[in-house]
Amino acid sequence: MGRSERTELERLYRMRYERFVRVAWAIVGTEAGARDAVQDAFARALKGLGGFSGEGSLEGWVWRIVVNAALAVRRDALPLGETDEAFAFDADPGDEDVRRWISLLPERQRVAVFLRYYADLDYRAIGAALEIETGTVSATLSAAHAALRKQLEEVKR
């Protein structure tokens, strides 16, 4: 592990910590769980920094670890044998309907929406975080937008 990667990881932690927590909170459903997930993710990132290939951005690599850690916290919080159909999505005040609609999106669409609109990541960084191609990010967000638009149209009727 190079000193520059370690320094960059520390910089990411300091500069983006609240964004990481915000997205993790939307996934996990609690602030405490989100902060635990982010702490765990950065511990994993620090430990695994030697395995970072440098093919994508370090930030995209860290986002992937944060998302996976948050998903693991959420899964661990569920009673044995129970599956979770929707994220709790308590992370941000706003329109209750929109928050509920987002919570009902399929997992990849929810996470892509969180990364795009809560973490303000571009499509390339979202692709790195979700381990999907940039075109797939575009299609995923397009599908999420269509589902949300449909919900909005139903409300307007």
JSON list of C-alpha atoms in Angstrom, two decimals:
[
{"chain": "A", "resi": 1, "resn": "MET", "atom": "CA", "xyz": [0.00, 0.00, 0.00]},
{"chain": "A", "resi": 2, "resn": "GLY", "atom": "CA", "xyz": [1.41, 3.31, -1.07]},
{"chain": "A", "resi": 3, "resn": "ARG", "atom": "CA", "xyz": [1.51, 6.36, 1.09]},
{"chain": "A", "resi": 4, "resn": "SER", "atom": "CA", "xyz": [-0.41, 8.33, -1.53]},
{"chain": "A", "resi": 5, "resn": "GLU", "atom": "CA", "xyz": [-3.35, 5.86, -1.48]},
{"chain": "A", "resi": 6, "resn": "ARG", "atom": "CA", "xyz": [-3.47, 5.96, 2.30]},
{"chain": "A", "resi": 7, "resn": "THR", "atom": "CA", "xyz": [-3.41, 9.78, 2.24]},
{"chain": "A", "resi": 8, "resn": "GLU", "atom": "CA", "xyz": [-6.15, 9.83, -0.40]},
{"chain": "A", "resi": 9, "resn": "LEU", "atom": "CA", "xyz": [-8.26, 7.42, 1.69]},
{"chain": "A", "resi": 10, "resn": "GLU", "atom": "CA", "xyz": [-7.86, 9.68, 4.73]},
{"chain": "A", "resi": 11, "resn": "ARG", "atom": "CA", "xyz": [-8.83, 12.69, 2.59]},
{"chain": "A", "resi": 12, "resn": "LEU", "atom": "CA", "xyz": [-11.94, 10.88, 1.32]},
{"chain": "A", "resi": 13, "resn": "TYR", "atom": "CA", "xyz": [-12.92, 10.05, 4.89]},
{"chain": "A", "resi": 14, "resn": "ARG", "atom": "CA", "xyz": [-12.61, 13.65, 6.02]},
{"chain": "A", "resi": 15, "resn": "MET", "atom": "CA", "xyz": [-14.15, 15.27, 2.92]},
{"chain": "A", "resi": 16, "resn": "ARG", "atom": "CA", "xyz": [-16.98, 12.83, 2.17]},
{"chain": "A", "resi": 17, "resn": "TYR", "atom": "CA", "xyz": [-17.81, 11.28, 5.53]},
{"chain": "A", "resi": 18, "resn": "GLU", "atom": "CA", "xyz": [-21.25, 12.92, 5.80]},
{"chain": "A", "resi": 19, "resn": "ARG", "atom": "CA", "xyz": [-22.15, 11.86, 2.24]},
{"chain": "A", "resi": 20, "resn": "PHE", "atom": "CA", "xyz": [-21.12, 8.29, 2.99]},
{"chain": "A", "resi": 21, "resn": "VAL", "atom": "CA", "xyz": [-23.25, 8.36, 6.15]},
{"chain": "A", "resi": 22, "resn": "ARG", "atom": "CA", "xyz": [-26.21, 9.89, 4.33]},
{"chain": "A", "resi": 23, "resn": "VAL", "atom": "CA", "xyz": [-26.32, 7.13, 1.73]},
{"chain": "A", "resi": 24, "resn": "ALA", "atom": "CA", "xyz": [-25.64, 4.40, 4.29]},
{"chain": "A", "resi": 25, "resn": "TRP", "atom": "CA", "xyz": [-28.44, 5.84, 6.46]},
{"chain": "A", "resi": 26, "resn": "ALA", "atom": "CA", "xyz": [-30.85, 5.63, 3.54]},
{"chain": "A", "resi": 27, "resn": "ILE", "atom": "CA", "xyz": [-29.87, 1.99, 3.05]},
{"chain": "A", "resi": 28, "resn": "VAL", "atom": "CA", "xyz": [-29.69, 0.89, 6.70]},
{"chain": "A", "resi": 29, "resn": "GLY", "atom": "CA", "xyz": [-32.56, 2.98, 8.05]},
{"chain": "A", "resi": 30, "resn": "THR", "atom": "CA", "xyz": [-30.87, 4.27, 11.20]},
{"chain": "A", "resi": 31, "resn": "GLU", "atom": "CA", "xyz": [-28.18, 6.84, 11.80]},
{"chain": "A", "resi": 32, "resn": "ALA", "atom": "CA", "xyz": [-26.30, 4.60, 14.24]},
{"chain": "A", "resi": 33, "resn": "GLY", "atom": "CA", "xyz": [-26.34, 1.69, 11.78]},
{"chain": "A", "resi": 34, "resn": "ALA", "atom": "CA", "xyz": [-25.16, 3.99, 9.01]},
{"chain": "A", "resi": 35, "resn": "ARG", "atom": "CA", "xyz": [-22.26, 5.32, 11.04]},
{"chain": "A", "resi": 36, "resn": "ASP", "atom": "CA", "xyz": [-21.29, 1.76, 11.98]},
{"chain": "A", "resi": 37, "resn": "ALA", "atom": "CA", "xyz": [-21.42, 0.73, 8.32]},
{"chain": "A", "resi": 38, "resn": "VAL", "atom": "CA", "xyz": [-19.23, 3.64, 7.25]},
{"chain": "A", "resi": 39, "resn": "GLN", "atom": "CA", "xyz": [-16.71, 2.95, 10.02]},
{"chain": "A", "resi": 40, "resn": "ASP", "atom": "CA", "xyz": [-16.62, -0.72, 9.06]},
{"chain": "A", "resi": 41, "resn": "ALA", "atom": "CA", "xyz": [-16.26, 0.18, 5.38]},
{"chain": "A", "resi": 42, "resn": "PHE", "atom": "CA", "xyz": [-13.29, 2.45, 6.00]},
{"chain": "A", "resi": 43, "resn": "ALA", "atom": "CA", "xyz": [-11.63, -0.13, 8.23]},
{"chain": "A", "resi": 44, "resn": "ARG", "atom": "CA", "xyz": [-12.06, -2.67, 5.41]},
{"chain": "A", "resi": 45, "resn": "ALA", "atom": "CA", "xyz": [-10.79, -0.17, 2.86]},
{"chain": "A", "resi": 46, "resn": "LEU", "atom": "CA", "xyz": [-7.70, 0.61, 4.92]},
{"chain": "A", "resi": 47, "resn": "LYS", "atom": "CA", "xyz": [-7.02, -3.07, 5.47]},
{"chain": "A", "resi": 48, "resn": "GLY", "atom": "CA", "xyz": [-7.60, -3.92, 1.79]},
{"chain": "A", "resi": 49, "resn": "LEU", "atom": "CA", "xyz": [-5.90, -0.88, 0.27]},
{"chain": "A", "resi": 50, "resn": "GLY", "atom": "CA", "xyz": [-3.10, -3.07, -1.07]},
{"chain": "A", "resi": 51, "resn": "GLY", "atom": "CA", "xyz": [-5.73, -4.87, -3.17]},
{"chain": "A", "resi": 52, "resn": "PHE", "atom": "CA", "xyz": [-6.91, -1.67, -4.84]},
{"chain": "A", "resi": 53, "resn": "SER", "atom": "CA", "xyz": [-5.92, -2.13, -8.47]},
{"chain": "A", "resi": 54, "resn": "GLY", "atom": "CA", "xyz": [-6.11, 1.50, -9.47]},
{"chain": "A", "resi": 55, "resn": "GLU", "atom": "CA", "xyz": [-8.27, 0.65, -12.49]},
{"chain": "A", "resi": 56, "resn": "GLY", "atom": "CA", "xyz": [-11.06, 2.95, -11.33]},
{"chain": "A", "resi": 57, "resn": "SER", "atom": "CA", "xyz": [-11.14, 5.80, -8.90]},
{"chain": "A", "resi": 58, "resn": "LEU", "atom": "CA", "xyz": [-10.33, 5.20, -5.26]},
{"chain": "A", "resi": 59, "resn": "GLU", "atom": "CA", "xyz": [-13.57, 6.96, -4.37]},
{"chain": "A", "resi": 60, "resn": "GLY", "atom": "CA", "xyz": [-15.62, 4.56, -6.52]},
{"chain": "A", "resi": 61, "resn": "TRP", "atom": "CA", "xyz": [-13.86, 1.62, -4.85]},
{"chain": "A", "resi": 62, "resn": "VAL", "atom": "CA", "xyz": [-14.65, 3.06, -1.40]},
{"chain": "A", "resi": 63, "resn": "TRP", "atom": "CA", "xyz": [-18.29, 3.67, -2.35]},
{"chain": "A", "resi": 64, "resn": "ARG", "atom": "CA", "xyz": [-18.61, 0.00, -3.32]},
{"chain": "A", "resi": 65, "resn": "ILE", "atom": "CA", "xyz": [-17.28, -0.99, 0.12]},
{"chain": "A", "resi": 66, "resn": "VAL", "atom": "CA", "xyz": [-19.62, 1.47, 1.90]},
{"chain": "A", "resi": 67, "resn": "VAL", "atom": "CA", "xyz": [-22.69, 0.25, -0.02]},
{"chain": "A", "resi": 68, "resn": "ASN", "atom": "CA", "xyz": [-21.80, -3.39, 0.68]},
{"chain": "A", "resi": 69, "resn": "ALA", "atom": "CA", "xyz": [-21.21, -2.65, 4.37]},
{"chain": "A", "resi": 70, "resn": "ALA", "atom": "CA", "xyz": [-24.56, -0.83, 4.63]},
{"chain": "A", "resi": 71, "resn": "LEU", "atom": "CA", "xyz": [-26.37, -3.68, 2.88]},
{"chain": "A", "resi": 72, "resn": "ALA", "atom": "CA", "xyz": [-24.73, -6.15, 5.27]},
{"chain": "A", "resi": 73, "resn": "VAL", "atom": "CA", "xyz": [-25.82, -4.11, 8.31]},
{"chain": "A", "resi": 74, "resn": "ARG", "atom": "CA", "xyz": [-29.38, -3.98, 6.97]},
{"chain": "A", "resi": 75, "resn": "ARG", "atom": "CA", "xyz": [-29.44, -7.73, 6.29]},
{"chain": "A", "resi": 76, "resn": "ASP", "atom": "CA", "xyz": [-28.01, -8.48, 9.74]},
{"chain": "A", "resi": 77, "resn": "ALA", "atom": "CA", "xyz": [-30.73, -6.35, 11.35]},
{"chain": "A", "resi": 78, "resn": "LEU", "atom": "CA", "xyz": [-33.53, -8.46, 9.84]},
{"chain": "A", "resi": 79, "resn": "PRO", "atom": "CA", "xyz": [-34.97, -11.35, 11.82]},
{"chain": "A", "resi": 80, "resn": "LEU", "atom": "CA", "xyz": [-33.69, -14.72, 10.65]},
{"chain": "A", "resi": 81, "resn": "GLY", "atom": "CA", "xyz": [-35.43, -15.87, 7.48]},
{"chain": "A", "resi": 82, "resn": "GLU", "atom": "CA", "xyz": [-37.16, -12.54, 6.85]},
{"chain": "A", "resi": 83, "resn": "THR", "atom": "CA", "xyz": [-36.42, -10.58, 3.69]},
{"chain": "A", "resi": 84, "resn": "ASP", "atom": "CA", "xyz": [-36.58, -6.86, 3.35]},
{"chain": "A", "resi": 85, "resn": "GLU", "atom": "CA", "xyz": [-38.62, -5.51, 0.45]},
{"chain": "A", "resi": 86, "resn": "ALA", "atom": "CA", "xyz": [-37.90, -1.85, 1.07]},
{"chain": "A", "resi": 87, "resn": "PHE", "atom": "CA", "xyz": [-35.30, 0.38, 2.65]},
{"chain": "A", "resi": 88, "resn": "ALA", "atom": "CA", "xyz": [-36.40, 2.30, 5.71]},
{"chain": "A", "resi": 89, "resn": "PHE", "atom": "CA", "xyz": [-35.20, 5.53, 4.07]},
{"chain": "A", "resi": 90, "resn": "ASP", "atom": "CA", "xyz": [-35.40, 7.76, 7.13]},
{"chain": "A", "resi": 91, "resn": "ALA", "atom": "CA", "xyz": [-32.24, 9.64, 6.21]},
{"chain": "A", "resi": 92, "resn": "ASP", "atom": "CA", "xyz": [-33.61, 12.81, 4.77]},
{"chain": "A", "resi": 93, "resn": "PRO", "atom": "CA", "xyz": [-36.60, 14.97, 5.50]},
{"chain": "A", "resi": 94, "resn": "GLY", "atom": "CA", "xyz": [-38.85, 15.63, 2.54]},
{"chain": "A", "resi": 95, "resn": "ASP", "atom": "CA", "xyz": [-41.94, 14.50, 0.81]},
{"chain": "A", "resi": 96, "resn": "GLU", "atom": "CA", "xyz": [-43.22, 11.33, 2.46]},
{"chain": "A", "resi": 97, "resn": "ASP", "atom": "CA", "xyz": [-44.69, 9.97, -0.77]},
{"chain": "A", "resi": 98, "resn": "VAL", "atom": "CA", "xyz": [-41.43, 10.30, -2.70]},
{"chain": "A", "resi": 99, "resn": "ARG", "atom": "CA", "xyz": [-39.49, 8.67, 0.12]},
{"chain": "A", "resi": 100, "resn": "ARG", "atom": "CA", "xyz": [-41.98, 5.79, 0.20]},
{"chain": "A", "resi": 101, "resn": "TRP", "atom": "CA", "xyz": [-41.84, 5.39, -3.60]},
{"chain": "A", "resi": 102, "resn": "ILE", "atom": "CA", "xyz": [-38.04, 5.28, -3.55]},
{"chain": "A", "resi": 103, "resn": "SER", "atom": "CA", "xyz": [-38.13, 2.70, -0.78]},
{"chain": "A", "resi": 104, "resn": "LEU", "atom": "CA", "xyz": [-40.24, 0.44, -3.02]},
{"chain": "A", "resi": 105, "resn": "LEU", "atom": "CA", "xyz": [-37.79, 0.45, -5.93]},
{"chain": "A", "resi": 106, "resn": "PRO", "atom": "CA", "xyz": [-35.74, -2.70, -6.56]},
{"chain": "A", "resi": 107, "resn": "GLU", "atom": "CA", "xyz": [-32.47, -2.70, -4.59]},
{"chain": "A", "resi": 108, "resn": "ARG", "atom": "CA", "xyz": [-30.11, -1.72, -7.44]},
{"chain": "A", "resi": 109, "resn": "GLN", "atom": "CA", "xyz": [-32.39, 1.14, -8.48]},
{"chain": "A", "resi": 110, "resn": "ARG", "atom": "CA", "xyz": [-32.67, 2.40, -4.87]},
{"chain": "A", "resi": 111, "resn": "VAL", "atom": "CA", "xyz": [-28.93, 2.33, -4.35]},
{"chain": "A", "resi": 112, "resn": "ALA", "atom": "CA", "xyz": [-28.29, 4.01, -7.72]},
{"chain": "A", "resi": 113, "resn": "VAL", "atom": "CA", "xyz": [-30.77, 6.76, -6.81]},
{"chain": "A", "resi": 114, "resn": "PHE", "atom": "CA", "xyz": [-29.07, 7.23, -3.43]},
{"chain": "A", "resi": 115, "resn": "LEU", "atom": "CA", "xyz": [-25.63, 7.40, -5.01]},
{"chain": "A", "resi": 116, "resn": "ARG", "atom": "CA", "xyz": [-26.75, 9.83, -7.72]},
{"chain": "A", "resi": 117, "resn": "TYR", "atom": "CA", "xyz": [-28.93, 12.19, -5.74]},
{"chain": "A", "resi": 118, "resn": "TYR", "atom": "CA", "xyz": [-27.68, 11.83, -2.16]},
{"chain": "A", "resi": 119, "resn": "ALA", "atom": "CA", "xyz": [-23.98, 11.27, -2.77]},
{"chain": "A", "resi": 120, "resn": "ASP", "atom": "CA", "xyz": [-23.95, 13.36, -5.98]},
{"chain": "A", "resi": 121, "resn": "LEU", "atom": "CA", "xyz": [-21.84, 10.78, -7.82]},
{"chain": "A", "resi": 122, "resn": "ASP", "atom": "CA", "xyz": [-21.54, 10.73, -11.59]},
{"chain": "A", "resi": 123, "resn": "TYR", "atom": "CA", "xyz": [-22.52, 7.67, -13.61]},
{"chain": "A", "resi": 124, "resn": "ARG", "atom": "CA", "xyz": [-18.96, 6.38, -13.81]},
{"chain": "A", "resi": 125, "resn": "ALA", "atom": "CA", "xyz": [-18.50, 6.50, -10.03]},
{"chain": "A", "resi": 126, "resn": "ILE", "atom": "CA", "xyz": [-21.90, 4.86, -9.50]},
{"chain": "A", "resi": 127, "resn": "GLY", "atom": "CA", "xyz": [-20.87, 2.10, -11.92]},
{"chain": "A", "resi": 128, "resn": "ALA", "atom": "CA", "xyz": [-17.68, 1.54, -9.95]},
{"chain": "A", "resi": 129, "resn": "ALA", "atom": "CA", "xyz": [-19.57, 1.48, -6.65]},
{"chain": "A", "resi": 130, "resn": "LEU", "atom": "CA", "xyz": [-22.15, -1.01, -7.94]},
{"chain": "A", "resi": 131, "resn": "GLU", "atom": "CA", "xyz": [-19.71, -2.96, -10.12]},
{"chain": "A", "resi": 132, "resn": "ILE", "atom": "CA", "xyz": [-21.77, -2.35, -13.24]},
{"chain": "A", "resi": 133, "resn": "GLU", "atom": "CA", "xyz": [-21.09, -0.65, -16.58]},
{"chain": "A", "resi": 134, "resn": "THR", "atom": "CA", "xyz": [-21.84, 3.04, -17.04]},
{"chain": "A", "resi": 135, "resn": "GLY", "atom": "CA", "xyz": [-24.57, 2.19, -19.58]},
{"chain": "A", "resi": 136, "resn": "THR", "atom": "CA", "xyz": [-26.18, -0.07, -17.01]},
{"chain": "A", "resi": 137, "resn": "VAL", "atom": "CA", "xyz": [-26.16, 2.83, -14.53]},
{"chain": "A", "resi": 138, "resn": "SER", "atom": "CA", "xyz": [-27.98, 4.93, -17.10]},
{"chain": "A", "resi": 139, "resn": "ALA", "atom": "CA", "xyz": [-30.56, 2.19, -17.72]},
{"chain": "A", "resi": 140, "resn": "THR", "atom": "CA", "xyz": [-30.99, 1.57, -13.99]},
{"chain": "A", "resi": 141, "resn": "LEU", "atom": "CA", "xyz": [-31.62, 5.24, -13.23]},
{"chain": "A", "resi": 142, "resn": "SER", "atom": "CA", "xyz": [-33.91, 5.51, -16.24]},
{"chain": "A", "resi": 143, "resn": "ALA", "atom": "CA", "xyz": [-35.99, 2.60, -14.94]},
{"chain": "A", "resi": 144, "resn": "ALA", "atom": "CA", "xyz": [-36.08, 4.19, -11.47]},
{"chain": "A", "resi": 145, "resn": "HIS", "atom": "CA", "xyz": [-37.19, 7.52, -12.94]},
{"chain": "A", "resi": 146, "resn": "ALA", "atom": "CA", "xyz": [-39.92, 5.79, -14.96]},
{"chain": "A", "resi": 147, "resn": "ALA", "atom": "CA", "xyz": [-41.22, 3.96, -11.86]},
{"chain": "A", "resi": 148, "resn": "LEU", "atom": "CA", "xyz": [-41.22, 7.17, -9.83]},
{"chain": "A", "resi": 149, "resn": "ARG", "atom": "CA", "xyz": [-42.89, 9.08, -12.66]},
{"chain": "A", "resi": 150, "resn": "LYS", "atom": "CA", "xyz": [-45.62, 6.41, -12.81]},
{"chain": "A", "resi": 151, "resn": "GLN", "atom": "CA", "xyz": [-46.23, 6.78, -9.08]},
{"chain": "A", "resi": 152, "resn": "LEU", "atom": "CA", "xyz": [-46.47, 10.54, -9.45]},
{"chain": "A", "resi": 153, "resn": "GLU", "atom": "CA", "xyz": [-48.92, 10.24, -12.33]},
{"chain": "A", "resi": 154, "resn": "GLU", "atom": "CA", "xyz": [-51.13, 7.94, -10.24]},
{"chain": "A", "resi": 155, "resn": "VAL", "atom": "CA", "xyz": [-51.23, 10.53, -7.47]},
{"chain": "A", "resi": 156, "resn": "LYS", "atom": "CA", "xyz": [-52.21, 13.29, -9.92]},
{"chain": "A", "resi": 157, "resn": "ARG", "atom": "CA", "xyz": [-55.27, 11.34, -11.08]}
]
